Short mmCIF file of C-alpha atoms and ligand atoms in Angstrom, two decimals:
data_model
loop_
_atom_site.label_atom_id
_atom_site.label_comp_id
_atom_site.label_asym_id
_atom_site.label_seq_id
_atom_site.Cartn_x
_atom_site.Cartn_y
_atom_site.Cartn_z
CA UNK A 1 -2.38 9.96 21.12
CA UNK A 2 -2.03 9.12 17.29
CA UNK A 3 -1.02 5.76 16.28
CA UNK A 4 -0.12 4.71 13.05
CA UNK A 5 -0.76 0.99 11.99
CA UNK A 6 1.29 -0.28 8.40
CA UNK A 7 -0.40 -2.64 6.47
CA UNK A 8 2.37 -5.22 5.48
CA UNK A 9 0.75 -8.70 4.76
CA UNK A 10 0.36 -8.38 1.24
CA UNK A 11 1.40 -10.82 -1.23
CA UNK A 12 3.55 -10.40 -3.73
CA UNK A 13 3.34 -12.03 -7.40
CA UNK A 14 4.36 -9.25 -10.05
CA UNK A 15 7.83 -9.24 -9.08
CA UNK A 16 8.68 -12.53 -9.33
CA UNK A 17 10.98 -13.96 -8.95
CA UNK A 18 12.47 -11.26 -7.32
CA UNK A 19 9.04 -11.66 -4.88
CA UNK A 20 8.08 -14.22 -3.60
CA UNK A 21 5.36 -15.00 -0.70
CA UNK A 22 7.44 -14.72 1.72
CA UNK A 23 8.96 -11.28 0.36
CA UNK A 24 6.20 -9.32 -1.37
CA UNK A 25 7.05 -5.73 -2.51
CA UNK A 26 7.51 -4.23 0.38
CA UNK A 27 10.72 -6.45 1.50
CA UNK A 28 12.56 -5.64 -1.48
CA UNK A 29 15.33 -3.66 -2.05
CA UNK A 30 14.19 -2.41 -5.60
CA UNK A 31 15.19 1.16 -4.97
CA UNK A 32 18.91 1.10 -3.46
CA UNK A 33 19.17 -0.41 -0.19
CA UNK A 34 16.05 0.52 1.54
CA UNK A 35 13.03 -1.15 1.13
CA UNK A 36 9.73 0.12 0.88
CA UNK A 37 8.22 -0.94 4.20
CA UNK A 38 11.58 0.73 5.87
CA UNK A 39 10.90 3.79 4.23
CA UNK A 40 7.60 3.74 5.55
CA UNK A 41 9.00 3.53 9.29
CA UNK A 42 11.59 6.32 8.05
CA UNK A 43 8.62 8.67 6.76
CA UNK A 44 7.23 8.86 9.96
CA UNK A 45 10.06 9.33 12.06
CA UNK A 46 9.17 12.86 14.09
CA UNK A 47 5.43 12.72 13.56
CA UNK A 48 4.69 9.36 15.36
CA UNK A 49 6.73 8.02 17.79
CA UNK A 50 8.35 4.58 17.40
CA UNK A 51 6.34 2.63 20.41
CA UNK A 52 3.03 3.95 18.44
CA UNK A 53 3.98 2.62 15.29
CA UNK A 54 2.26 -1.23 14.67
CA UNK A 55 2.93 -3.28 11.89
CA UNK A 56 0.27 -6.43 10.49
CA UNK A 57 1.76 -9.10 8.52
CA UNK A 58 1.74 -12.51 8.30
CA UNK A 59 3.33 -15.76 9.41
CA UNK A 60 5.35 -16.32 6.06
CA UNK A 61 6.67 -12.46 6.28
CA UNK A 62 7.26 -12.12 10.22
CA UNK A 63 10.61 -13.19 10.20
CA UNK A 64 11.96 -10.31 7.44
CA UNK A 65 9.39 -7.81 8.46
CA UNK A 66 11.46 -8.05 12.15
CA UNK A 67 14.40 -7.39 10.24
CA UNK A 68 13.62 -4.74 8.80
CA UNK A 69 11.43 -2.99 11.35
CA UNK A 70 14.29 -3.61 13.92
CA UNK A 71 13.84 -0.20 15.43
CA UNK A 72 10.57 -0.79 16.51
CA UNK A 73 9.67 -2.69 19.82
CA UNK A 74 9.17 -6.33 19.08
CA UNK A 75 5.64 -6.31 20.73
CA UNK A 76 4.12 -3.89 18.01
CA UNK A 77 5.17 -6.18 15.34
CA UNK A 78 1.87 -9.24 14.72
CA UNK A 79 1.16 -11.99 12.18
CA UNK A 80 -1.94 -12.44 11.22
CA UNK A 81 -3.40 -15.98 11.66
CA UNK A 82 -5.13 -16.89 8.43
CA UNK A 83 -4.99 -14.44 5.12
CA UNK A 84 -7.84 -12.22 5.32
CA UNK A 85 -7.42 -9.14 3.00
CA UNK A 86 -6.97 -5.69 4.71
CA UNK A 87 -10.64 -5.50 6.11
CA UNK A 88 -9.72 -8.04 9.16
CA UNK A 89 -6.30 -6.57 9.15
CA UNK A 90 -7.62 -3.06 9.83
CA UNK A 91 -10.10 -4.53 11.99
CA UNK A 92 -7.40 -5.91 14.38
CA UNK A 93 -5.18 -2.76 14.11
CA UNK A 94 -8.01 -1.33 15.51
CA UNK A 95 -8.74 -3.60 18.57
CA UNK A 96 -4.95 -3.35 19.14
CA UNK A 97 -4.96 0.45 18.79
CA UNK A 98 -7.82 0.55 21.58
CA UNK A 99 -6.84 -1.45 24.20
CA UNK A 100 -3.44 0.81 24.55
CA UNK A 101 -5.91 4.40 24.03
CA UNK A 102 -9.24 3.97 22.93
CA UNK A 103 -9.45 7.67 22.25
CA UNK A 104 -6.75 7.48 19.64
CA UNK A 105 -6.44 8.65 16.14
CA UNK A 106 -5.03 6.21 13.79
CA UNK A 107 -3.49 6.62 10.63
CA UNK A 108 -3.21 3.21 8.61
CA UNK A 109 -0.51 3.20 6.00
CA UNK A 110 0.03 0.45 3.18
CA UNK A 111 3.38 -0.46 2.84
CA UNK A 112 4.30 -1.03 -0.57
CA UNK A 113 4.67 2.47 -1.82
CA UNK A 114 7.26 5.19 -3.23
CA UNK A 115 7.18 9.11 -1.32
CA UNK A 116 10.14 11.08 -1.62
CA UNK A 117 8.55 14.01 -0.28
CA UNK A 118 8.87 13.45 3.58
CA UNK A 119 8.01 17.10 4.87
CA UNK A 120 4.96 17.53 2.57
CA UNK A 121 3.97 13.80 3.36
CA UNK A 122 3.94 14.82 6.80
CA UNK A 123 2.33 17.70 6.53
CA UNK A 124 -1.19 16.46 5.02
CA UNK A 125 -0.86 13.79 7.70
CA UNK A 126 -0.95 16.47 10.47
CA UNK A 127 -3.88 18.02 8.81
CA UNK A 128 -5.78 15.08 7.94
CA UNK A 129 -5.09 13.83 11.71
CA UNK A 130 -6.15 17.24 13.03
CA UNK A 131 -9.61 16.82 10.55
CA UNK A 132 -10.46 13.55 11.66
CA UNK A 133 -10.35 14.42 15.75
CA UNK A 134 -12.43 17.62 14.76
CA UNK A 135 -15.02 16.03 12.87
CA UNK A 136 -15.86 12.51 13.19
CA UNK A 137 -14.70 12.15 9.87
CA UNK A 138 -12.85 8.90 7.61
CA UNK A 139 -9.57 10.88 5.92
CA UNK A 140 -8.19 9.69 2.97
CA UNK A 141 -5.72 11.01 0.56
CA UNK A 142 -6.09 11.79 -3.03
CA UNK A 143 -3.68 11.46 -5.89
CA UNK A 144 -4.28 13.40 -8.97
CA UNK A 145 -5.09 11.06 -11.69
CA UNK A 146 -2.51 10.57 -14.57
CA UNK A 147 -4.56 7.88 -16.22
CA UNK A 148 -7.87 5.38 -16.49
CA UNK A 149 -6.28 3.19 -13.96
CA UNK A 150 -8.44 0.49 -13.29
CA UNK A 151 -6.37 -1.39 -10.36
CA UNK A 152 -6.92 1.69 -7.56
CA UNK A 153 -9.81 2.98 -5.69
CA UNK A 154 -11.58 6.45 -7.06
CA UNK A 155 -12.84 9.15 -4.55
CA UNK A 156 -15.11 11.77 -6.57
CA UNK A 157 -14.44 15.07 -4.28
CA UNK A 158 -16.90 17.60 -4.01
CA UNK A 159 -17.58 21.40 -2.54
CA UNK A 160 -14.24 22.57 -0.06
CA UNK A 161 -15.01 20.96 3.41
CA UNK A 162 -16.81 24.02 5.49
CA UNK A 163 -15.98 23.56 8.79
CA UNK A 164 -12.77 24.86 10.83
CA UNK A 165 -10.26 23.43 8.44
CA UNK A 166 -11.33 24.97 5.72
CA UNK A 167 -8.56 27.63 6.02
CA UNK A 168 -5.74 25.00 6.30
CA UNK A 169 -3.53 25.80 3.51
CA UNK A 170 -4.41 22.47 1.86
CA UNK A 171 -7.76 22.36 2.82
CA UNK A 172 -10.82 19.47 2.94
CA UNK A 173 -13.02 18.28 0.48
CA UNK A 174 -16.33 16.40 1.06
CA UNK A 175 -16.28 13.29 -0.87
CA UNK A 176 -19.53 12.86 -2.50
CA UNK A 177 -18.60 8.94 -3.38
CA UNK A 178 -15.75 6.05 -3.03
CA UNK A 179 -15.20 3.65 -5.78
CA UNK A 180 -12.80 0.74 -5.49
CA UNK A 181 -11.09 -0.24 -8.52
CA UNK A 182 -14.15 0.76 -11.18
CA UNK A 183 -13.87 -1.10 -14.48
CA UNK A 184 -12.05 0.05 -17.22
CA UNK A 185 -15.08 2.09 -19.09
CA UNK A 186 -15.64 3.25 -15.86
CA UNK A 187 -12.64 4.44 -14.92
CA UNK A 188 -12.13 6.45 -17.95
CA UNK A 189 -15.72 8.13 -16.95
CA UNK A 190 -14.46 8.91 -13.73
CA UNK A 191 -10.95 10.57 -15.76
CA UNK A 192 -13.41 12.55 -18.19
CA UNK A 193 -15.49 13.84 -15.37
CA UNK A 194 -12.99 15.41 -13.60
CA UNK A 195 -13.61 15.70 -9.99
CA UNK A 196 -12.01 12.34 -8.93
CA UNK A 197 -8.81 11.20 -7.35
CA UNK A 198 -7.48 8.32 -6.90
CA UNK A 199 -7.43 6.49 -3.13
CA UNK A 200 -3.51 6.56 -1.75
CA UNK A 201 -4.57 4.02 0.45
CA UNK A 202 -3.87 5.54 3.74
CA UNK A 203 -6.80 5.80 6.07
CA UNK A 204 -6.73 8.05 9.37
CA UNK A 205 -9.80 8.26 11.39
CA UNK A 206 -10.42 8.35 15.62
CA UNK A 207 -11.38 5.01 16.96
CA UNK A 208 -14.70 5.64 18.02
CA UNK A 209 -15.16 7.03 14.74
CA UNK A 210 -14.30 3.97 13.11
CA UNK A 211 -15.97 1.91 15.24
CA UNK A 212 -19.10 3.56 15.26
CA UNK A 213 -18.91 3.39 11.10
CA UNK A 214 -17.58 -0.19 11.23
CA UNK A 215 -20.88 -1.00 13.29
CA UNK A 216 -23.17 0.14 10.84
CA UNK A 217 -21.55 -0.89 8.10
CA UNK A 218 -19.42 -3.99 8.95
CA UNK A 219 -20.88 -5.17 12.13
CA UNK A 220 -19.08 -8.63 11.95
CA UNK A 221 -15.91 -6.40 12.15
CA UNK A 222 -17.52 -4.40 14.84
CA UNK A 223 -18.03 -7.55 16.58
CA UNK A 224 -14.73 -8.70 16.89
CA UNK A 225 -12.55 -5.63 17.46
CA UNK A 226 -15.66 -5.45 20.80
CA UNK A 227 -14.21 -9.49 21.17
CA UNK A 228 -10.93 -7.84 21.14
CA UNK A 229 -11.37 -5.27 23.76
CA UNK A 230 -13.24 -7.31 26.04
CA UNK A 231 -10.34 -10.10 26.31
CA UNK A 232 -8.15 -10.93 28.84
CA UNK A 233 -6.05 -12.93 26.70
CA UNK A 234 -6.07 -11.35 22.98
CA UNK A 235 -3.72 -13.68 20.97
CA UNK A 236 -6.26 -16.29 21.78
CA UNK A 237 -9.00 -14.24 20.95
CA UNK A 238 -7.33 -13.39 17.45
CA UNK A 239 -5.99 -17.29 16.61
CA UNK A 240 -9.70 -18.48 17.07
CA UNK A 241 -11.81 -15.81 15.45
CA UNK A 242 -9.70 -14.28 12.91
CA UNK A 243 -9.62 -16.68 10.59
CA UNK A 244 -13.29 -16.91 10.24
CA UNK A 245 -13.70 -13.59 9.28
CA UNK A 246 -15.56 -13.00 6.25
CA UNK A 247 -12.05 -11.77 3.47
CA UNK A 248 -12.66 -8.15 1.92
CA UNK A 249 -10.59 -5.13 1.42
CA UNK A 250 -11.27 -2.24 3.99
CA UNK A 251 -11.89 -0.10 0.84
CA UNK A 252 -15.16 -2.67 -0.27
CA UNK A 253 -15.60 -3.51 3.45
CA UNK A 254 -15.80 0.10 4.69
CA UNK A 255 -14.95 2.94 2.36
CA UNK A 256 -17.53 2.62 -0.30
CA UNK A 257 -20.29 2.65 2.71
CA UNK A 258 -19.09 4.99 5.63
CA UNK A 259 -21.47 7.96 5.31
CA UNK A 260 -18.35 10.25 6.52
CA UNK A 261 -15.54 10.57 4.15
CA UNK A 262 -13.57 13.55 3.49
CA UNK A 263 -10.25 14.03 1.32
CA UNK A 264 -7.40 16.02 1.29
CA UNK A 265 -5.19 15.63 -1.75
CA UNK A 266 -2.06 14.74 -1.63
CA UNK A 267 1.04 17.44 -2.28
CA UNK A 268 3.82 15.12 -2.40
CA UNK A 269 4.87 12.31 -4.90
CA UNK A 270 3.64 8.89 -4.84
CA UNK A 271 3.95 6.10 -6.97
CA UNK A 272 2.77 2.89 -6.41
CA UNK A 273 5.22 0.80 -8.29
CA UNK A 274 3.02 -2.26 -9.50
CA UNK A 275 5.04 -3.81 -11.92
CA UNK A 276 8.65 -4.15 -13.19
CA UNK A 277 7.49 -1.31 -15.88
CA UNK A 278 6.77 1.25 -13.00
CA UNK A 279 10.03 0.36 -11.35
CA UNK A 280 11.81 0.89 -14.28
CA UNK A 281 11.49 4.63 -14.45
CA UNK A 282 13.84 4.44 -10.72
CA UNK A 283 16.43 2.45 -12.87
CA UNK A 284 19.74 3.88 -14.71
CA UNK A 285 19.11 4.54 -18.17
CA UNK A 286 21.35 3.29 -21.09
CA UNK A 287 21.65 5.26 -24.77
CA UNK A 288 19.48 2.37 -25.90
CA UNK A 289 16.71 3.32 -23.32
CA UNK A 290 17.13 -0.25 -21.79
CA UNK A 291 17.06 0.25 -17.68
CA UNK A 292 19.09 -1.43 -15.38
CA UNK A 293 20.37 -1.68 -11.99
CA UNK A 294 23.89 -3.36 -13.15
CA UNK A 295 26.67 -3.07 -16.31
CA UNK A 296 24.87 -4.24 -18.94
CA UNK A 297 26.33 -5.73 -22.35
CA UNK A 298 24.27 -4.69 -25.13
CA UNK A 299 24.29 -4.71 -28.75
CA UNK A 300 21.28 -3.69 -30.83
CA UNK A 301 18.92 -4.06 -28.26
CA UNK A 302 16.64 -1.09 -27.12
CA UNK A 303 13.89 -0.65 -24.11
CA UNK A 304 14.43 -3.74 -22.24
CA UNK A 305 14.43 -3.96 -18.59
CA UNK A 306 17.20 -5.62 -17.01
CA UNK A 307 17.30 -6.72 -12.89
CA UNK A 308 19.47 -8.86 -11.15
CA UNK A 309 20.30 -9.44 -7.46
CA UNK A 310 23.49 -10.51 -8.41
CA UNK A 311 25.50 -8.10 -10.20
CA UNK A 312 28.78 -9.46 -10.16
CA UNK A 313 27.18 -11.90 -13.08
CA UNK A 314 27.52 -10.13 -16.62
CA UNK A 315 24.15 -10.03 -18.63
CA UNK A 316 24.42 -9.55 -22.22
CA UNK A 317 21.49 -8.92 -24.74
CA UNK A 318 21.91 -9.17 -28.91
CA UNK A 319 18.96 -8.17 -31.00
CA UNK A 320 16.54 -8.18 -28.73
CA UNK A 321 13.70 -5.71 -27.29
CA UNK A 322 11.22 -4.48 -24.66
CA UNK A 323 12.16 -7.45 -23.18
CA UNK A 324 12.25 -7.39 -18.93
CA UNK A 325 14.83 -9.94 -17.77
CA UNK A 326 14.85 -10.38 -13.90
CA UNK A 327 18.01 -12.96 -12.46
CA UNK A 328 17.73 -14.86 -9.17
CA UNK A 329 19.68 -16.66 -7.19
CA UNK A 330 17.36 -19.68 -8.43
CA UNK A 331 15.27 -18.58 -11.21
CA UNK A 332 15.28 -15.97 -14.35
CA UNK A 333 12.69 -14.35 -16.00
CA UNK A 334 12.64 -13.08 -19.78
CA UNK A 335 8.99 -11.96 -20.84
CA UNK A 336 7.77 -9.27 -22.95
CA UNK A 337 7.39 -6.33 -21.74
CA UNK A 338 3.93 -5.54 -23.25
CA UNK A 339 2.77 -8.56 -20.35
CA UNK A 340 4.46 -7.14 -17.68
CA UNK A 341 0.86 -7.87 -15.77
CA UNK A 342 0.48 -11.18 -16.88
CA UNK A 343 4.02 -12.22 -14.02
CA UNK A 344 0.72 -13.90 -12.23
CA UNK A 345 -0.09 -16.14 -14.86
CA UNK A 346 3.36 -17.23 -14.46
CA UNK A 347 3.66 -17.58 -10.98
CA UNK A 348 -0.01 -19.98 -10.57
CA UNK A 349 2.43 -22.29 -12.33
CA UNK A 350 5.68 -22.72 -10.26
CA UNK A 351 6.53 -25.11 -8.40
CA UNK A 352 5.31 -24.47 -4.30
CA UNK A 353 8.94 -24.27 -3.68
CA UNK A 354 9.60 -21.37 -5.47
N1 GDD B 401 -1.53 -7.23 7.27
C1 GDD B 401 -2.05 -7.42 6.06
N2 GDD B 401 -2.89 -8.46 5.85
N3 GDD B 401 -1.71 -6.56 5.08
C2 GDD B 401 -2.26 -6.75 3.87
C3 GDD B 401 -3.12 -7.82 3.57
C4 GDD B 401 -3.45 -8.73 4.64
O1 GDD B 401 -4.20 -9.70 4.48
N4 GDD B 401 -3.47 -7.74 2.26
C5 GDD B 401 -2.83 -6.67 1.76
N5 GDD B 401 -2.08 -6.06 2.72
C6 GDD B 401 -1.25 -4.84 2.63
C7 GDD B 401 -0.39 -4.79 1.38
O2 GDD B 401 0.90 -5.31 1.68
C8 GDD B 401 -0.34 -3.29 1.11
O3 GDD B 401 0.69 -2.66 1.86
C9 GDD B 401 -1.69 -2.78 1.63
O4 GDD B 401 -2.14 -3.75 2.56
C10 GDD B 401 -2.74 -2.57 0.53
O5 GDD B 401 -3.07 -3.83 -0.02
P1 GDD B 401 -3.00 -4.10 -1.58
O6 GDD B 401 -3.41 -5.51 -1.80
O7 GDD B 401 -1.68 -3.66 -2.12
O8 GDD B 401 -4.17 -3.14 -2.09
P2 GDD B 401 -4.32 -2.51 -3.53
O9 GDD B 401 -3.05 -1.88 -3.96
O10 GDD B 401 -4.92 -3.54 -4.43
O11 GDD B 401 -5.44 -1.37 -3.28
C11 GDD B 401 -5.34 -0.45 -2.21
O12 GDD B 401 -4.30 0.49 -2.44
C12 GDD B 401 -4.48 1.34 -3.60
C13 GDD B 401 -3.29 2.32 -3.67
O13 GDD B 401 -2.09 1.64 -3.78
C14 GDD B 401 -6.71 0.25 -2.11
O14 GDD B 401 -6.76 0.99 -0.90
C15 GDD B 401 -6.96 1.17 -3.31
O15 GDD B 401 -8.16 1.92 -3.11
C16 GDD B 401 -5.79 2.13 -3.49
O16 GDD B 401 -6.00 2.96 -4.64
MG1 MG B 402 -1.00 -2.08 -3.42
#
């Protein structure tokens, strides 16, 4: 059986103060009406059936991550305890994973990204599925670099993979190292090089697989998804051990280690949208270049970005640009554009209420 498990406990600060902590990326609707962790559900719809899909979130999130993930049986939707980073998370996904097969495949998705490309998405998840039961083998998916991007992870590929599935038509590579999110200096090396790609994010390995790596590698992990399998009760299990485990990303916690990894590069768009200047490409364009998802007023004012939730309200600019400008039902944003990164600076200084 293949299970997929959707990362979806991530917080969100960049957006504000369209985000907030208790609706991070993934809950918004910044592309029409269908937000990314619904498109996620939607991308797997034929390949994995519903009552195999599991979602991780958190307390804060549960209540809109129900809403959106309505289709899905209410038992395959958990908060996590205690904010961990995706390490625990996957670690959990895991132990839930096994105690309904623990012969499964798994493919773990993040949550917070744009595909349009739903058949070829599918498609390297079949193969990379396919790979992993063959070969005892960590899949990820690689993205074909379009800059030094220092806030992903960086798989250098090497030689075509040799065994069976070397004559898919996309076939694997080895991976001869995993890099989370190198420095700057470094990530340029890794650009000039060549032979790297960056980490989608999406993990799909067998259980023992994993669990065999996670032992070696993580064995506090290892530890509790064994916790998890031997309990008769697991919510209790989970409330009184998961919130002393040790807070890493799977990428640090596992990738960079596992002695396993193969790649098979991605074939269909993906963006990860990080910042209001990413989502602005997905916005209507005006003949001043400002983007905008409602009527905007303009005079003499070029490349701003302009979002509102409520577009009944009229927003005029005058002699201004690259400006973003982001209206809430309780808060507005104008900042320069060339600090589009710095939202989080703003953010460690609101108020707890907003
Ligand atoms: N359940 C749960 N619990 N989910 C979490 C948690 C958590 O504590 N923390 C983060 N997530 C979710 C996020 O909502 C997102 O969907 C996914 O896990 C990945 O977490 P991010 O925090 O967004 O990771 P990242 O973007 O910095 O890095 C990862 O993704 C990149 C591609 O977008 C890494 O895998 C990189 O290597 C990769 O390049
Ligand atoms: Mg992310």
């Amino acid at each position: 059986n293949t299970y997929a498990l959707i990362l979806a406990g991530g917080s969100g600060t960049r957006f504000w103060p369209l985000s907030r902590d208790s609706r991070p990326k993934q809950l918004l609707n910044l592309f029409g009406d269908n937000t990314l962790l619904n498109q996620t559900i939607s991308r797997l719809e034929g390949l994995i059936p519903k009552e195999n899909i599991l979602i991780l979130t958190n307390e804060l999130q549960i209540d809109a991550v129900r809403q959106v993930a309505s289709e899905l049986p209410a038992e395959n939707i958990f908060a996590e305890p205690a904010k961990r980073d995706t390490a625990p998370a996957v670690a959990l996904g895991i132990g839930l994973v096994a105690a309904r097969d623990p012969e499964a495949t798994m493919v773990v998705l993040p949550a917070d990204q744009l595909i349009q490309d739903v058949d070829s998405f599918q498609n390297v998840l079949k193969d990379a599925v396919t790979t992993a039961q063959n070969n005892h083998a960590l899949l990820t998916i690689g993205i074909k670099p379009t800059w030094a991007c220092p806030s992903f992870g960086y798989i250098e590929r090497g030689q075509r993979f040799q065994g069976a599935e070397s004559a898919l038509e996309n076939p694997p590579f080895e991976v001869i190292r995993f890099r989370e999110k190198p420095n700057p200096q470094l990530a340029e090396q890794f650009i000039a090089q060549g032979n790297f790609a960056w980490n989608a994010g999406m993990f799909i390995w067998s259980i023992p697989t994993v669990i065999q790596e996670l032992s070696e590698h993580t064995p506090e992990l290892a530890k509790f998804i064994g916790e998890l399998r031997n309990s008769s009760d697991i919510n209790a299990t989970v409330a009184a051990q998961f919130p002393s485990l040790t807070p890493i990303s799977i990428d640090y916690a596992l990738m960079e280690k596992a002695s396993r990894v193969l790649n098979i590069e991605a074939s269909f768009d993906w963006d990860d949208v990080g910042s209001w200047i990413s989502v602005a490409k997905y916005l209507n364009e005006d003949e001043q270049a400002n983007r905008t998802n409602t009527e905007l007023i303009e005079v003499d004012s070029q490349n701003n970005i302009v979002f509102t939730k409520n577009k009944e309200k009229k927003i005029a600019l005058l002699g201004v640009d690259d400006l973003i400008v982001v209206e809430t039902d309780d808060s507005i944003l104008i900042a320069n554009k060339h600090q589009a990164d710095d939202i989080k600076k703003i953010v460690s200084k609101l108020p707890p209420e907003l």
